[in-house]
CSV table of C-alpha atoms (C1' of nucleotides) in Angstrom, one decimal:
chain,number,residue,atom,x,y,z
U,720,MET,CA,109.4,110.0,102.8
U,721,THR,CA,110.5,108.0,99.8
U,722,THR,CA,108.3,107.4,96.8
U,723,THR,CA,110.4,105.0,95.1
U,724,PRO,CA,108.6,101.8,94.7
U,725,SER,CA,110.8,99.2,96.3
U,726,LYS,CA,111.0,96.1,94.0
U,727,LYS,CA,109.9,93.5,96.6
U,728,GLU,CA,109.6,90.3,94.9
U,729,THR,CA,110.0,86.9,96.7
U,730,LYS,CA,110.5,83.7,94.8
U,731,ILE,CA,108.2,81.0,96.4
U,732,LEU,CA,107.6,77.3,95.8
U,733,TYR,CA,104.7,77.1,93.4
U,734,ARG,CA,104.1,75.6,90.1
U,735,CYS,CA,102.3,77.8,87.4
U,736,PRO,CA,99.0,76.3,86.2
U,737,GLU,CA,99.6,77.8,82.7
U,738,CYS,CA,103.0,76.7,81.7
U,739,GLY,CA,104.1,74.5,84.6
U,740,SER,CA,107.1,76.5,85.5
U,741,THR,CA,108.1,76.8,89.1
U,742,ASN,CA,109.5,80.3,88.5
U,743,VAL,CA,106.7,82.1,90.3
U,744,PHE,CA,107.2,85.2,92.3
U,745,GLN,CA,105.2,87.0,94.9
U,746,ASP,CA,105.0,90.7,94.2
U,747,LEU,CA,104.3,92.1,97.7
U,748,ASN,CA,103.9,95.7,96.0
U,749,ARG,CA,100.9,94.6,94.2
U,750,GLY,CA,99.7,91.8,96.2
U,751,GLU,CA,99.8,89.5,93.3
U,752,LEU,CA,101.4,86.0,92.6
U,753,ILE,CA,103.0,86.2,89.2
U,754,CYS,CA,104.7,83.4,87.0
U,755,GLY,CA,108.1,84.7,85.9
U,756,THR,CA,108.1,82.6,82.7
U,757,CYS,CA,104.7,83.2,81.1
U,758,GLY,CA,103.6,86.3,83.0
U,759,LEU,CA,100.5,84.7,84.3
U,760,ILE,CA,98.9,86.2,87.3
U,761,ILE,CA,98.2,83.3,89.5
U,762,ASP,CA,96.5,85.0,92.3
U,763,GLU,CA,95.9,88.6,93.4
U,764,LYS,CA,94.8,90.2,96.5
U,765,LEU,CA,97.2,88.3,98.5
U,766,ILE,CA,96.8,88.6,102.3
U,767,ASP,CA,99.8,88.7,104.4
U,768,LYS,CA,98.7,86.7,107.4
U,769,GLY,CA,101.8,86.9,109.6
U,770,PRO,CA,102.2,89.7,112.0
U,771,GLU,CA,103.5,92.9,110.3
U,772,TRP,CA,106.7,93.1,112.3
U,773,ARG,CA,108.8,90.7,114.3
U,774,ALA,CA,110.3,91.2,117.7
U,775,PHE,CA,113.0,89.1,119.2
U,776,ASN,CA,113.0,90.6,122.7
U,777,SER,CA,111.0,92.9,124.8
U,778,GLU,CA,113.1,96.0,123.9
U,779,GLU,CA,112.4,95.5,120.2
U,780,ASN,CA,108.9,95.0,120.9
U,781,ASN,CA,108.7,98.2,122.6
U,782,ASN,CA,110.6,99.9,119.8
U,783,ARG,CA,108.5,98.8,117.1
U,784,ALA,CA,105.1,99.2,118.6
U,785,ARG,CA,104.7,102.5,117.2
U,786,THR,CA,101.1,103.2,118.2
U,787,GLY,CA,101.7,102.2,121.7
U,788,SER,CA,99.2,100.2,123.7
U,789,PRO,CA,95.9,99.5,122.1
U,790,LEU,CA,93.8,102.3,122.8
U,791,SER,CA,90.1,102.1,123.7
U,792,LEU,CA,87.9,104.1,121.6
U,793,THR,CA,86.2,105.7,124.8
U,794,ILE,CA,87.5,109.0,126.2
U,795,HIS,CA,89.4,108.3,129.4
U,796,ASP,CA,88.0,111.3,131.2
U,797,LYS,CA,84.7,111.6,129.4
U,798,GLY,CA,85.3,115.3,129.4
U,799,LEU,CA,85.0,115.7,133.2
U,800,SER,CA,88.8,116.5,133.7
U,801,THR,CA,90.0,119.6,135.6
U,802,THR,CA,90.1,122.8,133.9
U,803,ILE,CA,92.2,125.8,135.0
U,804,ASP,CA,90.4,129.1,134.7
U,805,TRP,CA,92.1,132.0,132.9
U,806,LYS,CA,91.2,134.5,135.7
U,807,ASN,CA,94.1,135.5,137.9
U,808,GLN,CA,91.9,135.2,141.1
U,809,ASP,CA,91.8,132.6,143.8
U,810,ALA,CA,88.7,130.9,145.0
U,811,ASN,CA,87.7,133.8,147.3
U,812,GLY,CA,88.0,136.3,144.4
U,813,LYS,CA,91.4,137.7,145.8
U,814,GLU,CA,94.2,138.6,143.4
U,815,ILE,CA,97.0,136.1,142.9
U,816,SER,CA,100.6,137.1,143.5
U,817,VAL,CA,103.0,137.5,140.6
U,818,ARG,CA,104.9,134.4,141.5
U,819,LYS,CA,101.7,132.2,141.6
U,820,ARG,CA,100.4,133.6,138.3
U,821,ALA,CA,103.6,132.6,136.5
U,822,GLU,CA,103.2,129.1,137.8
U,823,LEU,CA,99.5,129.0,136.9
U,824,TYR,CA,100.6,130.2,133.4
U,825,ARG,CA,102.8,127.3,133.1
U,826,MET,CA,100.2,124.9,134.4
U,827,ARG,CA,97.6,126.2,131.8
U,828,LYS,CA,100.1,125.7,129.0
U,829,TRP,CA,100.9,122.2,129.7
U,830,GLN,CA,97.2,121.5,130.2
U,831,ILE,CA,96.3,122.7,126.9
U,832,ARG,CA,99.2,120.9,125.2
U,833,SER,CA,98.1,117.6,126.9
U,834,ILE,CA,94.5,118.2,125.4
U,835,VAL,CA,95.9,118.7,121.9
U,836,TYR,CA,97.9,115.6,122.2
U,837,SER,CA,95.1,113.3,123.5
U,838,ALA,CA,92.8,115.0,120.8
U,839,GLN,CA,95.3,113.9,118.0
U,840,SER,CA,95.9,110.5,119.5
U,841,ARG,CA,92.2,109.9,119.6
U,842,ASN,CA,91.9,111.1,116.0
U,843,LEU,CA,94.6,108.7,115.0
U,844,THR,CA,93.1,105.8,116.7
U,845,ILE,CA,89.8,106.2,114.9
U,846,ALA,CA,91.5,107.0,111.6
U,847,MET,CA,93.8,103.8,111.8
U,848,SER,CA,90.9,101.6,112.7
U,849,GLU,CA,89.3,103.0,109.4
U,850,LEU,CA,92.1,102.5,107.6
U,851,GLU,CA,92.5,99.0,108.5
U,852,ARG,CA,88.8,98.4,107.5
U,853,LEU,CA,89.2,100.2,104.2
U,854,SER,CA,92.4,98.5,102.9
U,855,SER,CA,91.3,95.1,103.9
U,856,GLN,CA,88.1,95.6,102.1
U,857,LEU,CA,89.9,96.7,99.1
U,858,GLY,CA,92.6,94.1,99.3
U,859,ILE,CA,95.4,96.6,99.6
U,860,PRO,CA,98.9,95.2,100.6
U,861,LYS,CA,100.3,96.2,103.8
U,862,GLU,CA,103.1,98.3,102.2
U,863,ALA,CA,100.6,100.7,100.6
U,864,LYS,CA,98.8,100.8,104.1
U,865,GLU,CA,101.9,101.9,105.8
U,866,THR,CA,102.4,104.7,103.3
U,867,ALA,CA,98.6,105.7,103.7
U,868,ALA,CA,99.2,105.8,107.5
U,869,LEU,CA,102.2,108.0,107.0
U,870,ILE,CA,100.5,110.4,104.8
U,871,TYR,CA,97.7,110.6,107.2
U,872,ARG,CA,99.9,111.4,110.0
U,873,LYS,CA,101.4,114.2,107.9
U,874,THR,CA,98.0,115.8,107.3
U,875,LEU,CA,97.1,115.5,110.9
U,876,ASN,CA,100.2,117.2,112.0
U,877,LYS,CA,99.6,120.2,109.4
U,878,ARG,CA,96.0,120.3,111.2
U,879,LEU,CA,94.4,119.6,107.7
U,880,VAL,CA,91.8,117.2,109.2
U,881,ARG,CA,90.2,120.0,111.1
U,882,GLY,CA,86.7,120.6,109.7
U,883,ARG,CA,86.9,117.4,107.4
U,884,SER,CA,85.7,114.0,108.1
U,885,ILE,CA,88.3,111.6,109.3
U,886,GLU,CA,86.9,108.9,106.7
U,887,GLY,CA,87.4,111.3,103.9
U,888,ILE,CA,91.0,111.9,104.7
U,889,VAL,CA,91.7,108.5,105.4
U,890,ALA,CA,90.3,107.3,102.1
U,891,ALA,CA,92.4,110.0,100.3
U,892,SER,CA,95.6,109.0,102.0
U,893,LEU,CA,95.0,105.4,101.0
U,894,TYR,CA,94.1,106.6,97.2
U,895,LEU,CA,97.4,108.3,97.0
U,896,ALA,CA,99.4,105.6,98.7
U,897,CYS,CA,98.0,103.2,96.1
U,898,ARG,CA,99.3,105.5,93.3
U,899,ILE,CA,102.5,105.7,94.8
U,900,HIS,CA,102.8,101.8,95.0
U,901,LYS,CA,101.4,101.7,91.5
U,902,ILE,CA,98.6,99.5,92.6
U,903,PRO,CA,95.8,101.2,90.7
U,904,ARG,CA,92.6,101.7,92.6
U,905,PRO,CA,90.4,104.4,90.7
U,906,LEU,CA,88.6,106.9,93.0
U,907,ASP,CA,85.3,105.4,92.3
U,908,GLU,CA,86.4,102.0,93.6
U,909,ILE,CA,87.4,103.5,96.9
U,910,VAL,CA,84.4,105.4,97.1
U,911,ILE,CA,82.2,102.3,97.1
U,912,GLN,CA,83.8,101.1,100.4
U,913,ALA,CA,84.6,104.5,101.9
U,914,ARG,CA,82.2,106.4,104.1
U,915,THR,CA,82.5,109.5,102.0
U,916,ASN,CA,81.2,110.8,98.7
U,917,ARG,CA,83.2,111.2,95.5
U,918,LYS,CA,83.3,115.1,95.8
U,919,GLU,CA,84.5,115.1,99.3
U,920,LEU,CA,87.2,112.4,98.4
U,921,GLY,CA,88.4,114.3,95.3
U,922,GLN,CA,88.7,117.6,97.3
U,923,SER,CA,90.7,115.8,100.2
U,924,VAL,CA,93.1,114.3,97.4
U,925,ARG,CA,93.7,117.6,96.0
U,926,LEU,CA,94.2,119.2,99.3
U,927,ILE,CA,96.8,116.6,100.4
U,928,LEU,CA,98.7,116.9,97.1
U,929,LYS,CA,98.9,120.7,97.6
U,930,GLU,CA,100.0,120.6,101.3
U,931,ILE,CA,102.1,117.5,101.8
U,932,ASP,CA,105.2,116.8,100.0
U,933,ILE,CA,104.4,113.8,98.0
U,934,HIS,CA,104.5,113.3,94.3
U,935,PRO,CA,102.7,110.1,93.2
U,936,PRO,CA,103.3,109.3,89.6
U,937,VAL,CA,100.5,109.9,87.2
U,938,PRO,CA,98.6,106.5,86.8
U,939,SER,CA,99.5,104.8,83.7
U,940,ALA,CA,97.3,102.5,81.7
U,941,MET,CA,100.0,99.9,82.1
U,942,ASP,CA,99.3,99.5,85.7
U,943,TYR,CA,95.8,98.7,85.1
U,944,ILE,CA,96.4,95.9,82.6
U,945,PRO,CA,97.5,93.0,84.8
U,946,LYS,CA,94.4,93.5,87.2
U,947,ILE,CA,92.1,93.8,84.3
U,948,GLY,CA,93.6,91.0,82.2
U,949,ASN,CA,93.6,88.6,85.2
U,950,SER,CA,89.8,89.3,86.1
U,951,LEU,CA,89.1,88.3,82.6
U,952,GLY,CA,91.1,85.2,82.7
U,953,LEU,CA,93.5,86.0,80.1
U,954,SER,CA,96.9,84.4,79.5
U,955,GLY,CA,100.2,86.0,80.2
U,956,LYS,CA,100.8,86.4,76.6
U,957,THR,CA,97.8,88.5,76.0
U,958,ILE,CA,98.6,90.7,78.7
U,959,TYR,CA,102.1,91.3,77.4
U,960,THR,CA,100.7,92.1,74.2
U,961,ALA,CA,98.5,94.5,75.7
U,962,ILE,CA,101.2,96.0,77.6
U,963,ASP,CA,103.3,96.2,74.5
U,964,ILE,CA,100.5,98.2,72.8
U,965,ILE,CA,100.4,100.9,75.6
U,966,LYS,CA,104.1,101.2,75.3
U,967,GLN,CA,103.7,102.0,71.5
U,968,ALA,CA,101.0,104.3,72.1
U,969,LYS,CA,103.0,106.1,74.8
U,970,GLN,CA,105.8,106.5,72.3
U,971,LYS,CA,103.6,108.2,70.0
U,972,GLY,CA,102.2,110.4,72.6
U,973,ILE,CA,98.6,109.4,72.1
U,974,THR,CA,98.0,108.5,75.7
U,975,ALA,CA,97.8,112.0,77.3
U,976,GLY,CA,94.8,113.2,78.7
U,977,LYS,CA,93.1,109.9,78.1
U,978,ASP,CA,91.5,107.8,80.9
U,979,PRO,CA,94.0,105.2,81.8
U,980,GLY,CA,91.2,102.7,82.5
U,981,GLY,CA,89.8,103.2,79.0
U,982,LEU,CA,93.3,102.8,77.3
U,983,ALA,CA,93.9,99.6,79.3
U,984,ALA,CA,90.5,98.2,78.3
U,985,ALA,CA,91.2,99.2,74.7
U,986,SER,CA,94.7,97.4,74.5
U,987,ILE,CA,93.3,94.4,76.1
U,988,TYR,CA,90.5,94.1,73.6
U,989,ILE,CA,92.9,94.4,70.7
U,990,ALA,CA,95.5,92.2,72.4
U,991,GLY,CA,92.7,89.7,72.7
U,992,ILE,CA,91.9,89.7,69.1
U,993,ILE,CA,95.5,89.2,68.1
U,994,GLN,CA,96.1,86.5,70.5
U,995,TYR,CA,93.0,84.7,69.6
U,996,GLU,CA,91.7,85.1,73.0
U,997,ARG,CA,88.7,87.5,72.3
U,998,ARG,CA,86.6,89.1,75.0
U,999,THR,CA,83.5,91.1,74.2
U,1000,GLN,CA,83.6,94.7,74.4
U,1001,ARG,CA,81.1,94.5,77.3
U,1002,GLU,CA,83.1,92.0,79.2
U,1003,ILE,CA,86.2,94.1,79.2
U,1004,ALA,CA,84.3,97.3,79.8
U,1005,GLU,CA,82.8,95.8,82.9
U,1006,ALA,CA,86.2,94.7,84.2
U,1007,ALA,CA,87.9,98.0,83.6
U,1008,HIS,CA,84.9,99.9,85.1
U,1009,VAL,CA,84.4,102.0,81.8
U,1010,THR,CA,81.6,101.8,79.2
U,1011,GLU,CA,81.7,100.0,76.1
U,1012,VAL,CA,81.6,103.1,73.9
U,1013,THR,CA,84.9,104.2,75.6
U,1014,VAL,CA,86.4,101.0,74.8
U,1015,ARG,CA,85.3,101.3,71.4
U,1016,ASN,CA,86.4,104.9,71.0
U,1017,ARG,CA,89.9,104.1,72.4
U,1018,TYR,CA,90.4,101.0,70.5
U,1019,LYS,CA,89.6,102.7,67.3
U,1020,ASP,CA,91.9,105.4,68.1
U,1021,LEU,CA,94.8,103.0,69.0
U,1022,ALA,CA,94.1,101.0,66.0
U,1023,THR,CA,94.3,103.7,63.5
U,1024,LYS,CA,97.3,105.5,65.0
U,1025,LEU,CA,99.4,102.5,65.6
U,1026,ASN,CA,98.4,100.9,62.2
U,1027,ILE,CA,97.1,97.8,63.7
U,1028,THR,CA,94.9,95.9,61.4
U,1029,ILE,CA,92.3,93.9,63.1
U,1030,LYS,CA,91.4,90.6,61.2
U,1031,PRO,CA,88.0,89.8,61.0
M,136,DA,C1',69.9,86.9,69.3
M,137,DA,C1',74.2,88.8,70.8
M,138,DG,C1',77.6,91.6,69.8
M,139,DA,C1',79.6,95.7,67.4
M,140,DC,C1',79.1,100.2,65.8
M,141,DG,C1',78.1,105.2,65.7
M,142,DA,C1',75.2,109.4,66.6
M,143,DA,C1',73.3,112.5,69.9
M,144,DA,C1',72.6,114.4,74.0
M,145,DG,C1',74.0,114.7,78.9
M,146,DT,C1',77.4,114.9,82.8
M,147,DG,C1',81.3,116.3,86.0
M,148,DG,C1',85.8,118.5,86.1
M,149,DT,C1',89.3,121.6,84.2
M,150,DT,C1',90.8,126.0,82.2
M,151,DG,C1',91.1,130.7,81.1
M,152,DA,C1',89.2,135.3,81.1
N,716,DT,C1',82.9,133.2,89.2
N,717,DC,C1',81.5,131.8,85.0
N,718,DA,C1',81.4,130.1,80.4
N,719,DA,C1',84.0,127.2,77.0
N,720,DC,C1',85.6,122.8,76.4
N,721,DA,C1',87.4,118.0,76.1
N,722,DA,C1',86.6,113.4,77.7
N,723,DC,C1',83.6,110.3,79.1
N,724,DT,C1',78.8,108.3,79.8
N,725,DT,C1',74.1,107.1,78.6
N,726,DT,C1',70.8,106.0,75.5
N,727,DC,C1',69.2,104.2,71.4
N,728,DG,C1',68.9,102.7,66.6
N,729,DT,C1',71.2,100.1,63.0
N,730,DC,C1',74.1,96.7,61.1
N,731,DT,C1',76.9,92.3,61.3
N,732,DT,C1',77.8,87.7,62.6
DNA sequence: AAGACGAAAGTGGTTGA
DNA sequence: TCAACAACTTTCGTCTT
C-alpha cells in the first residue's frame, strides 16, 4: 500500500471572494476549495457527488465493482444450512469405507471454508456500511475512505477483528486513513460520531499500527491550521502567518511532545494579533478543541522561544 | 463586563523499573 | 504491574481593557 499523499488538485472555475482571483483549486485530498492566490479556504467538506468510478462497458463495470452485488444484511440461510458430521459413520451407524471417508473429508474442508468466507463477507458488508455512515458524517473525502476500507480489509484478513467490535475497528481504520492523507481528525472528534468509546478506539488504533504495515506520518500542527483558521473565518494571510510560525517552531525543535491542536491554536492566536485579525483565546480554543489555558501556555511558549513581541 | 492571566488540583496516557 | 512523570484540563480568583 502506498502512503505517499498524491497531490490531487484540480483547477476549477470559481472566483475567490477575498481577492477576486480565479486561481482557485479543489484539493480533493483535504476536501477543500482553496484560492491559489491568497490562500483563502473558500469551502471545506466538499462532497463528491458523482459515482466514485466510471465504467464504459459491462466488462469494466464487472471489474470495477469490487464488492460484488449489493449484499443484503440478512443471512441467506438463517443458520439452517446442512452440516456434515465429523463421525465416520453412516446414518445406520455403520463404518464408512476408506474411499468414502476421504471424500467426506474433502467435503467437510470445503464446507468450512465456505462458512469462513461468508462470515468474512458478511462482516465486510456491515463494516462498509458503517464506514460509509461515519465518513459521510465526518465529511471525509472518498480517498481517505478508500484507504480506510483497505486498512479494514487487512485487519480482517489478519483475523484481528475477532473479539472486537466492527465499529471500533472501522473507526480506527478511518482515523489512520485520515492521518495518512493529512486530513486531521482528532480521535475525540471521531469518538463523537463512532459507536465506540475513546478507550476502545485508542486500543484498536494501536493494534492496527502494530500488526499492519502502515506508517502514517505523525500529525503536524500545520495540518490543523487551515481547518481551524477557516472555521474562525480568518484570511489567507493570517493562515500563512500561522503556518510560518509553526515552521519556525519546528526548526527550533520546540514542537516535540506537544499537542498539535494546541500548537496550531497558539500560532493562529499570534498570527491573528500580527495581522490585526484578532480572535479571543476562547474562540480559538473552541475551534481547535483545546482549552483556553492550553492556548495560553502554548502561545507564551512560542512567543518567548521565537522572540515574537506582541504589541498591545 | 468581557477577556486575559496564572495558580492549584485533577485526569488519562506513557515510561521505566 | 505499579509508581513517577509530563502534558493537558478544570476551576477559580485576580488583573486589564
